[in-house]
Each structure stands twice: as C-alpha cells, then as structure tokens.
mmCIF file of C-alpha atoms and ligand atoms in Angstrom:
data_model
loop_
_atom_site.group_PDB
_atom_site.id
_atom_site.type_symbol
_atom_site.label_atom_id
_atom_site.label_comp_id
_atom_site.label_asym_id
_atom_site.label_seq_id
_atom_site.Cartn_x
_atom_site.Cartn_y
_atom_site.Cartn_z
ATOM 1 C CA MET A 223 28.681 62.712 -22.044
ATOM 2 C CA LYS A 224 28.894 66.081 -20.307
ATOM 3 C CA THR A 225 26.883 66.017 -17.087
ATOM 4 C CA GLU A 226 25.253 69.235 -15.916
ATOM 5 C CA ILE A 227 25.359 69.872 -12.181
ATOM 6 C CA ILE A 228 22.427 71.915 -10.907
ATOM 7 C CA ARG A 229 22.027 72.928 -7.265
ATOM 8 C CA ILE A 230 18.395 72.996 -6.079
ATOM 9 C CA SER A 231 17.684 73.333 -2.374
ATOM 10 C CA GLY A 232 14.731 71.626 -0.736
ATOM 11 C CA GLU A 233 13.978 74.708 1.398
ATOM 12 C CA ASP A 234 13.588 77.102 -1.495
ATOM 13 C CA PRO A 235 13.326 75.087 -4.744
ATOM 14 C CA ASP A 236 14.209 76.995 -7.918
ATOM 15 C CA ILE A 237 11.164 76.397 -10.128
ATOM 16 C CA GLU A 238 12.873 77.435 -13.377
ATOM 17 C CA ALA A 239 15.653 74.922 -12.765
ATOM 18 C CA LEU A 240 13.087 72.249 -11.921
ATOM 19 C CA LYS A 241 11.152 72.987 -15.129
ATOM 20 C CA TYR A 242 14.377 72.523 -17.079
ATOM 21 C CA CYS A 243 15.188 69.217 -15.342
ATOM 22 C CA GLY A 244 11.583 68.119 -15.916
ATOM 23 C CA SER A 245 11.971 68.766 -19.644
ATOM 24 C CA VAL A 246 15.157 66.659 -19.710
ATOM 25 C CA ILE A 247 13.193 63.740 -18.190
ATOM 26 C CA ARG A 248 10.190 64.224 -20.479
ATOM 27 C CA GLU A 249 12.417 64.175 -23.546
ATOM 28 C CA GLY A 250 14.149 60.921 -22.646
ATOM 29 C CA GLY A 251 17.188 62.100 -20.651
ATOM 30 C CA LEU A 252 18.527 60.898 -17.290
ATOM 31 C CA VAL A 253 18.409 63.077 -14.170
ATOM 32 C CA ALA A 254 19.832 62.086 -10.783
ATOM 33 C CA PHE A 255 17.806 63.716 -8.013
ATOM 34 C CA PRO A 256 17.591 63.803 -4.212
ATOM 35 C CA THR A 257 14.831 61.986 -2.349
ATOM 36 C CA GLU A 258 14.340 61.566 1.403
ATOM 37 C CA THR A 259 15.649 57.967 1.257
ATOM 38 C CA VAL A 260 18.666 58.022 -1.111
ATOM 39 C CA TYR A 261 19.425 59.782 -4.415
ATOM 40 C CA GLY A 262 17.537 58.351 -7.411
ATOM 41 C CA LEU A 263 18.459 58.085 -11.088
ATOM 42 C CA GLY A 264 15.335 59.020 -13.015
ATOM 43 C CA ALA A 265 13.907 58.576 -16.509
ATOM 44 C CA ASN A 266 10.463 58.993 -18.077
ATOM 45 C CA ALA A 267 8.738 55.765 -16.984
ATOM 46 C CA PHE A 268 6.774 55.599 -20.278
ATOM 47 C CA ASN A 269 9.918 55.812 -22.429
ATOM 48 C CA ASP A 270 11.426 52.369 -23.024
ATOM 49 C CA ALA A 271 14.774 53.605 -24.411
ATOM 50 C CA ALA A 272 15.228 56.095 -21.561
ATOM 51 C CA VAL A 273 14.492 53.401 -18.980
ATOM 52 C CA ARG A 274 16.997 51.077 -20.620
ATOM 53 C CA SER A 275 19.672 53.754 -20.451
ATOM 54 C CA ILE A 276 19.335 53.715 -16.643
ATOM 55 C CA PHE A 277 20.500 50.088 -16.662
ATOM 56 C CA THR A 278 23.488 51.030 -18.817
ATOM 57 C CA ALA A 279 24.507 54.028 -16.668
ATOM 58 C CA LYS A 280 24.367 51.942 -13.491
ATOM 59 C CA ASN A 281 25.585 48.697 -15.027
ATOM 60 C CA ARG A 282 22.486 47.220 -13.394
ATOM 61 C CA PRO A 283 21.524 43.556 -13.922
ATOM 62 C CA ALA A 284 18.635 43.351 -16.405
ATOM 63 C CA ASP A 285 16.401 41.448 -13.961
ATOM 64 C CA ASN A 286 16.374 44.047 -11.187
ATOM 65 C CA PRO A 287 13.179 46.152 -11.553
ATOM 66 C CA LEU A 288 12.840 49.910 -11.023
ATOM 67 C CA ILE A 289 10.427 51.821 -8.813
ATOM 68 C CA VAL A 290 8.022 54.266 -10.489
ATOM 69 C CA HIS A 291 7.778 57.606 -8.691
ATOM 70 C CA ILE A 292 4.607 59.703 -8.826
ATOM 71 C CA SER A 293 3.723 63.129 -7.439
ATOM 72 C CA ASP A 294 -0.052 62.686 -7.075
ATOM 73 C CA TYR A 295 -2.704 59.982 -7.216
ATOM 74 C CA GLY A 296 -3.761 61.033 -10.741
ATOM 75 C CA MET A 297 -0.427 59.638 -11.937
ATOM 76 C CA LEU A 298 -1.490 56.101 -10.969
ATOM 77 C CA GLN A 299 -3.374 56.236 -14.274
ATOM 78 C CA GLY A 300 -1.346 54.334 -16.859
ATOM 79 C CA VAL A 301 1.021 52.973 -14.166
ATOM 80 C CA ALA A 302 -1.098 50.747 -11.904
ATOM 81 C CA ALA A 303 -3.634 48.199 -13.132
ATOM 82 C CA PHE A 304 -4.977 46.788 -9.872
ATOM 83 C CA ASN A 305 -5.695 43.059 -9.898
ATOM 84 C CA ASN A 306 -8.697 43.537 -7.615
ATOM 85 C CA GLU A 307 -10.431 46.044 -5.361
ATOM 86 C CA GLU A 308 -8.678 44.842 -2.227
ATOM 87 C CA GLU A 309 -5.269 45.637 -3.731
ATOM 88 C CA GLN A 310 -6.419 49.155 -4.554
ATOM 89 C CA ARG A 311 -8.014 49.590 -1.125
ATOM 90 C CA ARG A 312 -4.759 48.620 0.577
ATOM 91 C CA LEU A 313 -2.732 51.051 -1.527
ATOM 92 C CA MET A 314 -5.111 53.910 -0.825
ATOM 93 C CA ALA A 315 -5.290 53.126 2.918
ATOM 94 C CA LEU A 316 -1.497 53.029 3.259
ATOM 95 C CA GLY A 317 -1.063 56.014 0.940
ATOM 96 C CA GLU A 318 -3.343 58.028 3.214
ATOM 97 C CA VAL A 319 -0.850 57.544 6.069
ATOM 98 C CA TYR A 320 2.590 57.043 4.457
ATOM 99 C CA TRP A 321 2.473 58.898 1.116
ATOM 100 C CA PRO A 322 4.256 61.012 0.301
ATOM 101 C CA GLY A 323 7.029 59.078 2.044
ATOM 102 C CA PRO A 324 9.504 56.169 2.041
ATOM 103 C CA LEU A 325 7.048 53.385 1.135
ATOM 104 C CA THR A 326 7.011 51.546 -2.224
ATOM 105 C CA MET A 327 3.932 49.446 -2.963
ATOM 106 C CA ILE A 328 3.884 46.596 -5.490
ATOM 107 C CA VAL A 329 0.616 46.263 -7.426
ATOM 108 C CA GLY A 330 -0.561 45.078 -10.860
ATOM 109 C CA LYS A 331 1.163 46.883 -13.754
ATOM 110 C CA ASP A 332 -0.575 48.827 -16.534
ATOM 111 C CA GLU A 333 0.589 47.801 -19.997
ATOM 112 C CA GLN A 334 1.605 51.399 -20.794
ATOM 113 C CA ILE A 335 4.621 50.867 -18.542
ATOM 114 C CA PRO A 336 7.320 49.294 -20.725
ATOM 115 C CA PRO A 337 8.625 45.837 -19.712
ATOM 116 C CA ALA A 338 12.117 47.241 -18.946
ATOM 117 C CA VAL A 339 10.757 49.038 -15.841
ATOM 118 C CA SER A 340 9.583 45.840 -14.171
ATOM 119 C CA CYS A 341 11.954 43.522 -15.994
ATOM 120 C CA GLY A 342 9.102 41.548 -17.484
ATOM 121 C CA LEU A 343 7.135 41.131 -14.221
ATOM 122 C CA GLN A 344 3.373 41.750 -14.343
ATOM 123 C CA THR A 345 3.707 43.982 -11.280
ATOM 124 C CA VAL A 346 5.078 47.463 -10.652
ATOM 125 C CA GLY A 347 6.521 49.152 -7.564
ATOM 126 C CA ILE A 348 5.149 52.660 -6.985
ATOM 127 C CA ARG A 349 6.222 55.386 -4.570
ATOM 128 C CA MET A 350 5.313 59.012 -3.903
ATOM 129 C CA PRO A 351 8.439 60.594 -2.363
ATOM 130 C CA VAL A 352 8.140 63.408 0.194
ATOM 131 C CA HIS A 353 11.359 65.284 -0.665
ATOM 132 C CA PRO A 354 10.241 68.664 -2.087
ATOM 133 C CA VAL A 355 12.781 68.550 -4.954
ATOM 134 C CA ALA A 356 11.755 65.013 -5.946
ATOM 135 C CA LEU A 357 8.055 65.846 -5.818
ATOM 136 C CA ALA A 358 8.480 69.053 -7.818
ATOM 137 C CA LEU A 359 10.693 67.320 -10.395
ATOM 138 C CA ILE A 360 8.013 64.684 -11.038
ATOM 139 C CA ARG A 361 5.310 67.339 -11.188
ATOM 140 C CA GLU A 362 7.292 69.522 -13.611
ATOM 141 C CA SER A 363 8.225 66.617 -15.874
ATOM 142 C CA GLY A 364 4.525 65.738 -16.101
ATOM 143 C CA VAL A 365 5.265 62.004 -16.305
ATOM 144 C CA PRO A 366 5.905 59.291 -13.727
ATOM 145 C CA ILE A 367 9.644 58.809 -13.148
ATOM 146 C CA ALA A 368 11.219 55.346 -13.073
ATOM 147 C CA ALA A 369 14.197 55.501 -10.746
ATOM 148 C CA PRO A 370 16.480 53.110 -8.902
ATOM 149 C CA SER A 371 19.154 54.408 -6.542
ATOM 150 C CA ALA A 372 21.734 56.608 -8.314
ATOM 151 C CA ASN A 373 24.803 54.455 -7.555
ATOM 152 C CA SER A 374 26.808 52.157 -9.783
ATOM 153 C CA SER A 375 25.321 48.725 -9.326
ATOM 154 C CA GLY A 376 26.747 46.894 -6.291
ATOM 155 C CA ARG A 377 28.114 50.011 -4.594
ATOM 156 C CA PRO A 378 26.526 51.510 -1.493
ATOM 157 C CA SER A 379 23.500 53.681 -2.329
ATOM 158 C CA PRO A 380 24.187 57.429 -2.530
ATOM 159 C CA THR A 381 23.015 59.587 0.354
ATOM 160 C CA LYS A 382 25.068 62.681 -0.559
ATOM 161 C CA PHE A 383 25.574 64.626 -3.783
ATOM 162 C CA SER A 384 29.280 63.706 -3.730
ATOM 163 C CA HIS A 385 28.371 59.991 -3.826
ATOM 164 C CA VAL A 386 26.250 60.493 -6.951
ATOM 165 C CA TYR A 387 28.951 62.592 -8.581
ATOM 166 C CA GLU A 388 31.504 59.842 -7.897
ATOM 167 C CA ASP A 389 29.398 57.183 -9.631
ATOM 168 C CA MET A 390 27.402 59.060 -12.289
ATOM 169 C CA ASN A 391 29.397 62.052 -13.551
ATOM 170 C CA GLY A 392 29.785 61.670 -17.327
ATOM 171 C CA LYS A 393 27.057 59.006 -17.537
ATOM 172 C CA VAL A 394 23.853 61.023 -17.084
ATOM 173 C CA ASP A 395 22.466 64.334 -18.404
ATOM 174 C CA VAL A 396 21.930 66.114 -15.090
ATOM 175 C CA ILE A 397 22.785 65.621 -11.425
ATOM 176 C CA ILE A 398 20.734 67.743 -9.043
ATOM 177 C CA ASP A 399 22.663 68.657 -5.895
ATOM 178 C CA GLY A 400 19.972 68.816 -3.223
ATOM 179 C CA GLY A 401 21.987 68.151 -0.084
ATOM 180 C CA ASP A 402 22.008 65.036 2.086
ATOM 181 C CA ALA A 403 19.288 62.375 2.282
ATOM 182 C CA ARG A 404 17.411 62.476 5.589
ATOM 183 C CA VAL A 405 16.397 58.811 5.932
ATOM 184 C CA GLY A 406 19.512 57.261 4.400
ATOM 185 C CA VAL A 407 18.219 53.774 3.531
ATOM 186 C CA GLU A 408 16.045 52.915 0.530
ATOM 187 C CA SER A 409 12.258 52.773 0.752
ATOM 188 C CA THR A 410 10.339 49.891 2.280
ATOM 189 C CA VAL A 411 9.165 47.615 -0.554
ATOM 190 C CA LEU A 412 5.730 46.183 0.249
ATOM 191 C CA ASP A 413 4.057 43.545 -1.920
ATOM 192 C CA LEU A 414 0.297 44.159 -2.101
ATOM 193 C CA VAL A 415 -0.335 41.530 -4.788
ATOM 194 C CA SER A 416 0.093 38.491 -2.560
ATOM 195 C CA GLN A 417 -2.745 37.327 -0.288
ATOM 196 C CA GLU A 418 -1.064 38.796 2.758
ATOM 197 C CA PRO A 419 0.744 42.136 2.345
ATOM 198 C CA THR A 420 4.450 41.333 2.630
ATOM 199 C CA VAL A 421 7.502 43.503 3.300
ATOM 200 C CA LEU A 422 10.059 42.406 0.684
ATOM 201 C CA ARG A 423 12.684 44.979 1.651
ATOM 202 C CA PRO A 424 12.703 46.656 5.078
ATOM 203 C CA GLY A 425 12.858 50.456 5.262
ATOM 204 C CA ALA A 426 11.725 53.380 7.386
ATOM 205 C CA VAL A 427 8.079 52.257 7.215
ATOM 206 C CA THR A 428 8.082 49.045 9.242
ATOM 207 C CA LYS A 429 5.991 45.880 9.183
ATOM 208 C CA GLU A 430 4.364 47.091 12.431
ATOM 209 C CA ASP A 431 3.456 50.396 10.722
ATOM 210 C CA VAL A 432 1.735 48.473 7.903
ATOM 211 C CA MET A 433 -0.006 46.225 10.404
ATOM 212 C CA ARG A 434 -1.482 49.205 12.211
ATOM 213 C CA VAL A 435 -3.173 50.314 8.978
ATOM 214 C CA LEU A 436 -4.101 47.015 7.303
ATOM 215 C CA GLY A 437 -4.417 44.759 10.354
ATOM 216 C CA THR A 438 -2.066 42.206 8.804
ATOM 217 C CA CYS A 439 1.430 42.087 7.323
ATOM 218 C CA ALA A 440 4.150 39.511 6.760
ATOM 219 C CA ALA A 441 7.849 40.128 6.181
ATOM 220 C CA TYR A 442 10.280 38.310 3.970
ATOM 221 C CA ASP A 443 12.926 36.543 6.051
ATOM 222 C CA TRP A 444 15.988 38.354 4.724
ATOM 223 C CA LYS A 445 18.412 36.565 7.023
ATOM 224 C CA GLY A 446 17.390 33.238 5.535
ATOM 225 C CA LEU A 447 17.850 34.568 2.011
ATOM 226 C CA GLU A 448 21.538 34.509 1.376
ATOM 227 C CA GLY A 449 22.471 31.651 -0.905
ATOM 228 C CA LYS A 450 19.336 29.674 -0.075
ATOM 229 C CA VAL A 451 16.543 31.120 -2.192
ATOM 230 C CA GLU A 452 16.977 30.697 -5.914
ATOM 231 C CA LYS A 453 14.216 32.984 -7.022
ATOM 232 C CA PRO A 454 13.590 35.769 -4.524
ATOM 233 C CA ARG A 455 10.290 37.566 -4.953
ATOM 234 C CA SER A 456 11.988 40.930 -5.033
ATOM 235 C CA PRO A 457 14.723 40.416 -7.591
ATOM 236 C CA GLY A 458 17.052 43.058 -6.142
ATOM 237 C CA MET A 459 17.374 41.102 -2.909
ATOM 238 C CA LYS A 460 19.586 38.421 -4.345
ATOM 239 C CA TYR A 461 22.619 40.542 -5.152
ATOM 240 C CA ARG A 462 25.584 41.277 -2.914
ATOM 241 C CA HIS A 463 24.907 44.903 -2.561
ATOM 242 C CA TYR A 464 25.691 48.092 -0.725
ATOM 243 C CA ALA A 465 29.146 46.697 -0.354
ATOM 244 C CA PRO A 466 32.441 48.437 0.204
ATOM 245 C CA VAL A 467 35.324 46.936 -1.762
ATOM 246 C CA ALA A 468 36.831 45.527 1.433
ATOM 247 C CA GLU A 469 35.691 42.168 2.729
ATOM 248 C CA THR A 470 33.201 42.956 5.472
ATOM 249 C CA THR A 471 32.170 40.914 8.522
ATOM 250 C CA VAL A 472 29.488 41.801 11.077
ATOM 251 C CA TYR A 473 29.826 40.866 14.770
ATOM 252 C CA ALA A 474 26.723 40.407 16.944
ATOM 253 C CA GLY A 475 26.276 39.748 20.665
ATOM 254 C CA SER A 476 26.830 41.587 23.935
ATOM 255 C CA GLN A 477 28.932 44.732 23.648
ATOM 256 C CA ALA A 478 31.755 43.246 25.742
ATOM 257 C CA ALA A 479 31.903 40.074 23.661
ATOM 258 C CA VAL A 480 31.753 41.952 20.351
ATOM 259 C CA VAL A 481 34.451 44.459 21.300
ATOM 260 C CA ALA A 482 36.785 41.730 22.581
ATOM 261 C CA ARG A 483 36.317 39.656 19.450
ATOM 262 C CA MET A 484 36.770 42.596 17.095
ATOM 263 C CA GLN A 485 39.916 43.741 18.893
ATOM 264 C CA ARG A 486 41.365 40.264 18.337
ATOM 265 C CA GLU A 487 40.386 40.288 14.658
ATOM 266 C CA ILE A 488 41.944 43.729 14.209
ATOM 267 C CA ARG A 489 45.212 42.565 15.716
ATOM 268 C CA SER A 490 45.391 39.499 13.534
ATOM 269 C CA ALA A 491 44.534 41.486 10.373
ATOM 270 C CA ALA A 492 47.124 44.117 11.267
ATOM 271 C CA ALA A 493 49.708 41.352 11.738
ATOM 272 C CA LYS A 494 49.042 40.342 8.139
ATOM 273 C CA GLY A 495 49.717 43.928 7.072
ATOM 274 C CA LEU A 496 46.091 44.650 6.140
ATOM 275 C CA ARG A 497 44.561 48.125 6.335
ATOM 276 C CA VAL A 498 41.640 47.739 8.735
ATOM 277 C CA GLY A 499 38.339 49.626 8.883
ATOM 278 C CA VAL A 500 35.946 49.421 11.836
ATOM 279 C CA LEU A 501 32.285 50.337 11.992
ATOM 280 C CA ALA A 502 31.568 51.178 15.621
ATOM 281 C CA THR A 503 29.227 53.308 17.711
ATOM 282 C CA ASP A 504 29.956 56.517 19.650
ATOM 283 C CA GLU A 505 30.340 54.424 22.825
ATOM 284 C CA THR A 506 32.893 52.001 21.378
ATOM 285 C CA LYS A 507 34.823 53.935 18.745
ATOM 286 C CA LYS A 508 37.737 54.714 21.092
ATOM 287 C CA LEU A 509 38.260 51.011 21.813
ATOM 288 C CA TYR A 510 39.675 50.123 18.398
ATOM 289 C CA LYS A 511 42.962 52.035 18.459
ATOM 290 C CA GLU A 512 44.821 49.490 16.352
ATOM 291 C CA ALA A 513 42.533 49.951 13.329
ATOM 292 C CA GLN A 514 43.474 52.540 10.685
ATOM 293 C CA VAL A 515 39.957 53.849 10.026
ATOM 294 C CA VAL A 516 37.278 53.839 12.744
ATOM 295 C CA LEU A 517 33.828 55.216 11.835
ATOM 296 C CA SER A 518 30.802 55.560 14.095
ATOM 297 C CA LEU A 519 27.156 54.924 13.202
ATOM 298 C CA GLY A 520 26.159 57.270 16.021
ATOM 299 C CA LYS A 521 24.897 56.610 19.545
ATOM 300 C CA MET A 522 24.074 52.987 20.264
ATOM 301 C CA GLY A 523 20.357 52.356 19.723
ATOM 302 C CA ASP A 524 19.830 55.496 17.648
ATOM 303 C CA SER A 525 18.565 53.628 14.577
ATOM 304 C CA LEU A 526 17.632 56.838 12.730
ATOM 305 C CA ALA A 527 21.236 58.042 12.990
ATOM 306 C CA HIS A 528 22.542 54.624 11.930
ATOM 307 C CA ALA A 529 20.328 54.685 8.816
ATOM 308 C CA GLU A 530 21.445 58.178 7.912
ATOM 309 C CA ARG A 531 25.140 57.331 8.231
ATOM 310 C CA LEU A 532 25.496 53.738 7.059
ATOM 311 C CA PHE A 533 26.083 54.190 3.326
ATOM 312 C CA ASP A 534 28.392 57.162 3.795
ATOM 313 C CA CYS A 535 30.509 55.078 6.198
ATOM 314 C CA LEU A 536 30.675 52.179 3.734
ATOM 315 C CA ARG A 537 31.776 54.534 0.967
ATOM 316 C CA THR A 538 34.359 56.169 3.236
ATOM 317 C CA PHE A 539 36.044 52.784 3.729
ATOM 318 C CA ASP A 540 36.500 52.696 -0.060
ATOM 319 C CA THR A 541 37.986 56.182 -0.303
ATOM 320 C CA GLN A 542 40.362 55.305 2.563
ATOM 321 C CA ASP A 543 41.535 52.143 0.767
ATOM 322 C CA VAL A 544 40.587 49.888 3.616
ATOM 323 C CA GLN A 545 41.156 46.191 2.854
ATOM 324 C CA VAL A 546 39.062 44.538 5.548
ATOM 325 C CA VAL A 547 36.078 45.852 7.534
ATOM 326 C CA PHE A 548 34.846 44.682 10.945
ATOM 327 C CA ALA A 549 31.376 46.010 11.794
ATOM 328 C CA GLN A 550 29.376 45.933 15.022
ATOM 329 C CA ALA A 551 25.784 44.732 14.626
ATOM 330 C CA VAL A 552 23.216 47.326 15.744
ATOM 331 C CA SER A 553 19.701 47.204 17.181
ATOM 332 C CA GLU A 554 17.036 45.875 14.794
ATOM 333 C CA ASP A 555 14.275 48.034 16.277
ATOM 334 C CA GLY A 556 12.330 50.286 13.914
ATOM 335 C CA VAL A 557 14.445 51.327 10.939
ATOM 336 C CA GLY A 558 17.275 49.333 12.572
ATOM 337 C CA ASP A 559 15.882 46.264 10.768
ATOM 338 C CA ALA A 560 16.602 48.012 7.459
ATOM 339 C CA VAL A 561 20.089 49.038 8.647
ATOM 340 C CA MET A 562 20.959 45.465 9.605
ATOM 341 C CA ASN A 563 19.498 44.198 6.310
ATOM 342 C CA ARG A 564 21.848 46.478 4.338
ATOM 343 C CA LEU A 565 24.819 45.678 6.579
ATOM 344 C CA PHE A 566 24.099 41.953 6.264
ATOM 345 C CA ARG A 567 24.129 42.250 2.500
ATOM 346 C CA ALA A 568 27.222 44.452 2.426
ATOM 347 C CA ALA A 569 28.885 41.604 4.322
ATOM 348 C CA GLY A 570 27.567 39.006 1.882
ATOM 349 C CA GLY A 571 25.717 37.411 4.822
ATOM 350 C CA ARG A 572 28.784 37.036 7.058
ATOM 351 C CA ILE A 573 27.526 37.602 10.613
ATOM 352 C CA ILE A 574 29.437 36.126 13.539
ATOM 353 C CA ASP A 575 27.703 35.546 16.879
ATOM 354 C CA CYS A 576 30.183 36.422 19.597
ATOM 355 C CA ILE A 577 30.143 34.483 22.846
ATOM 356 C CA GLU A 578 31.088 36.105 26.146
ATOM 357 C CA GLU A 579 34.492 34.967 27.347
ATOM 358 C CA VAL A 580 34.875 34.351 31.102
HETATM 359 P P1 AMP B 179 16.508 50.458 -5.959
HETATM 360 O O1 AMP B 179 15.631 51.636 -6.082
HETATM 361 O O2 AMP B 179 17.808 50.584 -6.667
HETATM 362 O O3 AMP B 179 16.687 50.091 -4.544
HETATM 363 O O4 AMP B 179 15.780 49.248 -6.663
HETATM 364 C C1 AMP B 179 14.405 49.034 -6.577
HETATM 365 C C2 AMP B 179 14.119 47.754 -5.848
HETATM 366 O O5 AMP B 179 12.690 47.655 -5.710
HETATM 367 C C3 AMP B 179 14.524 46.503 -6.618
HETATM 368 O O6 AMP B 179 15.798 46.086 -6.280
HETATM 369 C C4 AMP B 179 13.488 45.480 -6.186
HETATM 370 O O7 AMP B 179 13.956 44.804 -5.054
HETATM 371 C C5 AMP B 179 12.269 46.318 -5.796
HETATM 372 N N1 AMP B 179 11.195 46.229 -6.810
HETATM 373 C C6 AMP B 179 10.878 47.137 -7.765
HETATM 374 N N2 AMP B 179 9.837 46.714 -8.503
HETATM 375 C C7 AMP B 179 9.489 45.512 -8.030
HETATM 376 C C8 AMP B 179 8.478 44.553 -8.392
HETATM 377 N N3 AMP B 179 7.643 44.766 -9.391
HETATM 378 N N4 AMP B 179 8.423 43.409 -7.671
HETATM 379 C C9 AMP B 179 9.274 43.186 -6.639
HETATM 380 N N5 AMP B 179 10.239 44.057 -6.259
HETATM 381 C C10 AMP B 179 10.358 45.197 -6.937
HETATM 382 MG MG1 MG B 180 19.665 50.318 -5.520
#
C-alpha cells in the first residue's frame, strides 16, 4: 500500500487537507494522526471492516480494545449507552474539567459500535482529545474515530512523526505529520462502570484529579499485575509493552545506591561484550561513561519532561542497536506514576531495589 504523508500543523491547521483526511476515515481508510498524548491510528468507529484493519496494520492482539475519539458531546450518540444516570453524571462532571484532554472514560457501549472496537466487551472507552489536528480530523470526518496508538504492537508508542513512519509506512492510507506529542504518555483510562470509579491505566489526569471532581476514585495496582492477574480488567495491561528490543531492568532507591549498582551492572555487561544503553537523568548522565548509549529523561523530578521523552528514548535504544538497558526509576508524583507504569512494563516488571552500600 502506498502511504500518503500529509503535513498539518497544530498552529495553523490546513482545513482542505483535514477535509481530505476526514473523507479517507469516513470511507473506511486508516489515518495516523497526532494527539496531545501519542500518535493514534484511526478508523471510522462505526465501520467494522475498517476497525479490523487497524488490528492487522498494528499486528494487535484481538482482545485489546480501542478507544473511541469524539470531537463534541453530540458524538456520544450511538457510541455510549450509559448503564445508569450516575455513570452519565460522572462522565459529564469529569468531561467538564478534563475534556478535551488526555482522559479516556469507560462506560456502557451502544450496539451501533461494532464488537471489534471493544473486543466483545459491553463497555467502550471514549476520549475527546485536545490536539487541534485530532479534534478537527474527527469533526471533518463526521464520525467518531476508533484509534489505538499508532505503533506496531509491543513497540513503544509513537510520540514523533518519525516513529509513526517507522512502524506504519506502507500499512495505512495516510500519516499526518503534526509534530511532536506534548504529553508523551497515553491517556488515563478510567472505568466509570464499576461501583467506584477506577483508574485502569495511569496518565496525565491522575487519581487525585478524578477524586477532586467525583469525591472518590480507586486505582488498579499495576505493580501487582505482572504475571499475577489472569484476567486484567483493562485487557491492554497484560502485555509486555512499550518495550525496546533490549532486555531492560529498572533500578530504584537512593541516587547514590542506584548509580553505584548501575555502574557495576554496566561493567559486567561490557565485560560480556554487550552494547549497553542507560536511561539516566540530567544530574546522573555523566556518571555512566562505560555505557555506549546514555539518554536522559530530563531533570530529576520533572515528571512532565520524563513523560514527553520516555518513548523516544526507548525507541532510540533500538535504533542504536543496544542489547541491554539499565534504567533509573523516577519520581511517581503526578504523571510520574504513568511514566513508571510504562517503564515497569517495558522492563517486563523487572525492578531492582538498590540498597545503600556502606
Ligand atoms: P492504546 O490506545 O493503544 O493505548 O489502547 C487502548 C487501551 O485502552 C487498551 O489497551 C485498553 O487498556 C484500554 N481500553 C479501551 N477500551 C477499553 C474497555 N472497554 N475496557 C477496558 N479498557 C479499555
Ligand atoms: Mg497502544
């Protein structure tokens, strides 16, 4: 398939180009587009065959549901079928504050949405993105857009046009080049169907943010997930994901203990002739001279910067043919929780607690 590349800037969106991309979606094609979180791979959410072709392009497991993207509340029609008034009240209350934005809400699904979108679940995840190109694309296509992240399944999510091009060129009709994603990690997935609203996947909108609006919110214990839960409530959570090719390990603890431990690991990997990648911070990046590729997530504690950079760093390890990655754990405050969730999964759950040596 020949993929068209169309550049559309968020500052001054080209409406004619957006109308064209909208028509591709409406007629059953696939369009990769920028959002504020990561790039998405979109299809007409009402078109079963188009939705299925997303799974083929990504090589996505058939039990990992897609998020439906809308541009206004009128589009909830035919997408959401609320189970009760409380569910609808919660969606509207949160929407008031966080839509458009990086929050996906799970509610009852209307039967007009084909089963492929939600992989047979009776629920649907819905989001109104804030990126001007994403919003205008949905508006111009005139239909809700089902879209997962625009990466090949298992690879780190795409935060730059070049990432999407790497994974999707030749597999989709159009890739819109709209610059870099601002947030950098996927949306918060919030279950509104269960008794207590529950964060299934952490993102830029935190559990505390939800609590401020609804007065209550639980969060799925993602650290307890790996290998222990057979049927996670959010199907996507069970896969090793976001992962560079290299085996990745995360080191947590005091900075001194982590640096000392990682320096030892680097030396022993180098002795085996392995090409080593390190994920550090601005403060520590100079301390890993024996590693071949050292990348920084930004200033320590700057969770927004970490989120923005994480996936690009993981992909860079791949392009640099790194064979083993040692990563420093970062703060879990705010969006940091989402960063550590992705890092944890990139490492297949391998986190080592480092003890201070005296
Ligand atoms: P992606 O956009 O590629 O990050 O994938 C969307 C993610 O949203 C999936 O991996 C699921 O974890 C989550 N999701 C979408 N729809 C549902 C749903 N109906 N119930 C639970 N989780 C969902
Ligand atoms: Mg994804």
